[in-house]
mmCIF file of C-alpha atoms and ligand atoms in Angstrom:
data_model
loop_
_atom_site.group_PDB
_atom_site.id
_atom_site.type_symbol
_atom_site.label_atom_id
_atom_site.label_comp_id
_atom_site.label_asym_id
_atom_site.label_seq_id
_atom_site.Cartn_x
_atom_site.Cartn_y
_atom_site.Cartn_z
ATOM 1 C CA MET A 1 0.000 0.000 0.000
ATOM 2 C CA SER A 2 2.886 2.319 -0.680
ATOM 3 C CA THR A 3 0.816 4.735 -2.732
ATOM 4 C CA LEU A 4 -1.274 5.725 0.304
ATOM 5 C CA LYS A 5 -0.389 8.638 2.557
ATOM 6 C CA ILE A 6 -2.504 9.573 5.567
ATOM 7 C CA HIS A 7 -4.225 12.916 5.011
ATOM 8 C CA HIS A 8 -6.652 13.143 7.934
ATOM 9 C CA ILE A 9 -8.767 11.307 10.439
ATOM 10 C CA GLY A 10 -12.489 11.943 9.964
ATOM 11 C CA TYR A 11 -14.293 12.619 13.223
ATOM 12 C CA LEU A 12 -18.056 12.642 13.465
ATOM 13 C CA VAL A 13 -19.540 15.254 15.807
ATOM 14 C CA LYS A 14 -23.018 16.481 16.623
ATOM 15 C CA LYS A 15 -22.146 20.140 17.342
ATOM 16 C CA ILE A 16 -19.279 21.217 15.142
ATOM 17 C CA GLU A 17 -18.471 24.630 16.651
ATOM 18 C CA LYS A 18 -18.513 23.385 20.223
ATOM 19 C CA ALA A 19 -16.494 20.344 19.204
ATOM 20 C CA ARG A 20 -13.958 22.611 17.505
ATOM 21 C CA GLN A 21 -13.662 24.781 20.631
ATOM 22 C CA THR A 22 -13.051 21.654 22.670
ATOM 23 C CA PHE A 23 -10.308 20.452 20.320
ATOM 24 C CA GLU A 24 -8.758 23.946 20.399
ATOM 25 C CA ALA A 25 -8.748 23.833 24.191
ATOM 26 C CA LEU A 26 -6.682 20.650 23.853
ATOM 27 C CA GLY A 27 -4.136 22.488 21.708
ATOM 28 C CA TYR A 28 -5.435 21.923 18.185
ATOM 29 C CA ARG A 29 -5.319 24.806 15.711
ATOM 30 C CA THR A 30 -8.033 25.418 13.138
ATOM 31 C CA GLU A 31 -6.479 24.859 9.730
ATOM 32 C CA GLN A 32 -9.654 25.553 7.768
ATOM 33 C CA ASP A 33 -12.875 27.105 9.002
ATOM 34 C CA THR A 34 -16.191 25.359 8.611
ATOM 35 C CA VAL A 35 -17.282 24.758 5.015
ATOM 36 C CA TYR A 36 -20.684 23.433 3.988
ATOM 37 C CA ASP A 37 -20.521 20.421 1.675
ATOM 38 C CA ASP A 38 -23.809 20.595 -0.232
ATOM 39 C CA ILE A 39 -23.266 17.212 -1.882
ATOM 40 C CA ARG A 40 -23.083 15.324 1.419
ATOM 41 C CA LYS A 41 -25.078 17.866 3.470
ATOM 42 C CA VAL A 42 -22.423 18.138 6.156
ATOM 43 C CA ASP A 43 -20.395 20.908 7.761
ATOM 44 C CA ILE A 44 -16.651 20.228 7.718
ATOM 45 C CA CYS A 45 -13.638 21.895 9.320
ATOM 46 C CA PHE A 46 -10.004 20.866 9.700
ATOM 47 C CA LEU A 47 -7.833 21.050 12.811
ATOM 48 C CA VAL A 48 -4.153 20.220 13.218
ATOM 49 C CA LYS A 49 -1.903 19.270 16.113
ATOM 50 C CA ASP A 50 1.543 17.648 16.294
ATOM 51 C CA GLY A 51 1.487 16.845 12.582
ATOM 52 C CA TYR A 52 -1.928 15.188 12.744
ATOM 53 C CA ARG A 53 -4.957 16.503 10.903
ATOM 54 C CA ILE A 54 -8.500 15.939 12.155
ATOM 55 C CA GLU A 55 -11.579 16.557 10.021
ATOM 56 C CA LEU A 56 -14.718 17.361 11.971
ATOM 57 C CA VAL A 57 -17.842 16.261 10.105
ATOM 58 C CA SER A 58 -21.334 17.155 11.247
ATOM 59 C CA PRO A 59 -24.640 16.396 9.482
ATOM 60 C CA VAL A 60 -26.684 19.477 8.643
ATOM 61 C CA SER A 61 -29.926 17.673 7.794
ATOM 62 C CA GLU A 62 -31.611 14.347 8.425
ATOM 63 C CA ASP A 63 -30.899 13.159 4.871
ATOM 64 C CA SER A 64 -27.168 13.809 5.209
ATOM 65 C CA VAL A 65 -24.992 10.809 4.332
ATOM 66 C CA VAL A 66 -23.690 10.703 7.913
ATOM 67 C CA ALA A 67 -26.909 11.388 9.877
ATOM 68 C CA GLY A 68 -27.461 7.666 10.421
ATOM 69 C CA LEU A 69 -23.820 7.091 11.393
ATOM 70 C CA LEU A 70 -23.961 9.849 14.010
ATOM 71 C CA LYS A 71 -27.090 8.300 15.551
ATOM 72 C CA LYS A 72 -25.384 4.944 15.709
ATOM 73 C CA TYR A 73 -21.873 5.925 16.802
ATOM 74 C CA LYS A 74 -22.327 9.333 18.516
ATOM 75 C CA ASN A 75 -19.217 11.557 18.536
ATOM 76 C CA CYS A 76 -16.277 9.465 17.327
ATOM 77 C CA PRO A 77 -13.554 8.999 14.726
ATOM 78 C CA TYR A 78 -15.019 7.027 11.810
ATOM 79 C CA HIS A 79 -12.648 7.062 8.847
ATOM 80 C CA ILE A 80 -9.015 7.546 7.882
ATOM 81 C CA CYS A 81 -8.460 9.437 4.652
ATOM 82 C CA TYR A 82 -5.530 8.468 2.433
ATOM 83 C CA GLU A 83 -4.130 10.702 -0.251
ATOM 84 C CA THR A 84 -2.716 9.222 -3.415
ATOM 85 C CA ALA A 85 -0.973 10.545 -6.496
ATOM 86 C CA ASP A 86 -1.977 7.370 -8.344
ATOM 87 C CA TYR A 87 -5.695 7.026 -7.889
ATOM 88 C CA GLU A 88 -6.193 4.035 -10.187
ATOM 89 C CA THR A 89 -3.451 1.976 -8.541
ATOM 90 C CA ALA A 90 -4.703 2.872 -5.062
ATOM 91 C CA CYS A 91 -8.249 1.792 -6.007
ATOM 92 C CA ALA A 92 -6.875 -1.516 -7.285
ATOM 93 C CA GLU A 93 -4.837 -2.017 -4.091
ATOM 94 C CA LEU A 94 -7.888 -1.385 -1.934
ATOM 95 C CA ALA A 95 -10.029 -3.747 -4.014
ATOM 96 C CA ALA A 96 -7.341 -6.457 -3.811
ATOM 97 C CA ASN A 97 -7.449 -6.116 -0.021
ATOM 98 C CA GLY A 98 -11.181 -6.568 0.342
ATOM 99 C CA PHE A 99 -12.372 -2.962 0.253
ATOM 100 C CA LEU A 100 -15.565 -2.207 -1.637
ATOM 101 C CA ALA A 101 -16.252 1.257 -3.024
ATOM 102 C CA ILE A 102 -19.401 2.600 -1.389
ATOM 103 C CA ASP A 103 -19.666 5.636 -3.650
ATOM 104 C CA THR A 104 -18.099 7.011 -6.824
ATOM 105 C CA PRO A 105 -15.332 9.669 -7.045
ATOM 106 C CA THR A 106 -17.050 12.917 -6.044
ATOM 107 C CA PRO A 107 -15.643 16.440 -5.576
ATOM 108 C CA ALA A 108 -15.156 17.500 -1.949
ATOM 109 C CA PRO A 109 -15.866 21.244 -1.541
ATOM 110 C CA ALA A 110 -13.957 21.306 1.781
ATOM 111 C CA LEU A 111 -10.841 19.984 0.012
ATOM 112 C CA GLY A 112 -10.698 22.446 -2.853
ATOM 113 C CA GLY A 113 -12.907 20.276 -5.053
ATOM 114 C CA ARG A 114 -10.445 17.369 -5.047
ATOM 115 C CA LYS A 115 -12.207 14.074 -5.650
ATOM 116 C CA VAL A 116 -12.810 11.593 -2.860
ATOM 117 C CA THR A 117 -14.205 8.078 -2.801
ATOM 118 C CA PHE A 118 -15.286 6.097 0.251
ATOM 119 C CA PHE A 119 -14.496 2.411 0.625
ATOM 120 C CA SER A 120 -15.529 -0.078 3.260
ATOM 121 C CA SER A 121 -13.783 -3.139 4.634
ATOM 122 C CA ALA A 122 -15.532 -5.795 6.698
ATOM 123 C CA LEU A 123 -12.353 -5.928 8.801
ATOM 124 C CA ILE A 124 -11.407 -2.297 9.404
ATOM 125 C CA GLY A 125 -14.434 -0.216 8.418
ATOM 126 C CA MET A 126 -14.389 2.915 6.295
ATOM 127 C CA VAL A 127 -11.535 4.595 4.486
ATOM 128 C CA GLU A 128 -11.562 7.618 2.221
ATOM 129 C CA LEU A 129 -9.352 7.962 -0.824
ATOM 130 C CA LEU A 130 -8.326 11.466 -1.904
ATOM 131 C CA THR A 131 -6.686 12.502 -5.154
ATOM 132 C CA THR A 132 -3.618 14.751 -4.783
ATOM 133 C CA VAL A 133 -4.853 17.208 -7.424
HETATM 134 NI NI1 NI B 1 -12.598 12.730 5.405
#
């Protein structure tokens, strides 16, 4: 899996601004203010600390893609996002290791419109794949 580089850890939260304040109190710095993703109907912001990047994701409406996940898991980390310069090879590597794509490559407004795809593994749950450009 050498083409994969960790970009962020996705963290599901119910109240994004209060969650952000709590992370900031722990020493995180806001890297990018909250952006509304109208495709997934979520608010997203990025925080960094010690070289780690956390993405806070919060559903804005009941039909958001993560509304059901939040109900089930409450506030918690729920995916690791990997960046790749070779999207096709990374997709093949994931497929060869039992990951199934659960959506198609879709622009992410909070990431400058770069395309992301979500995959799921029965063994380790969800991962997100992000193109470098
Ligand atoms: Ni993410």
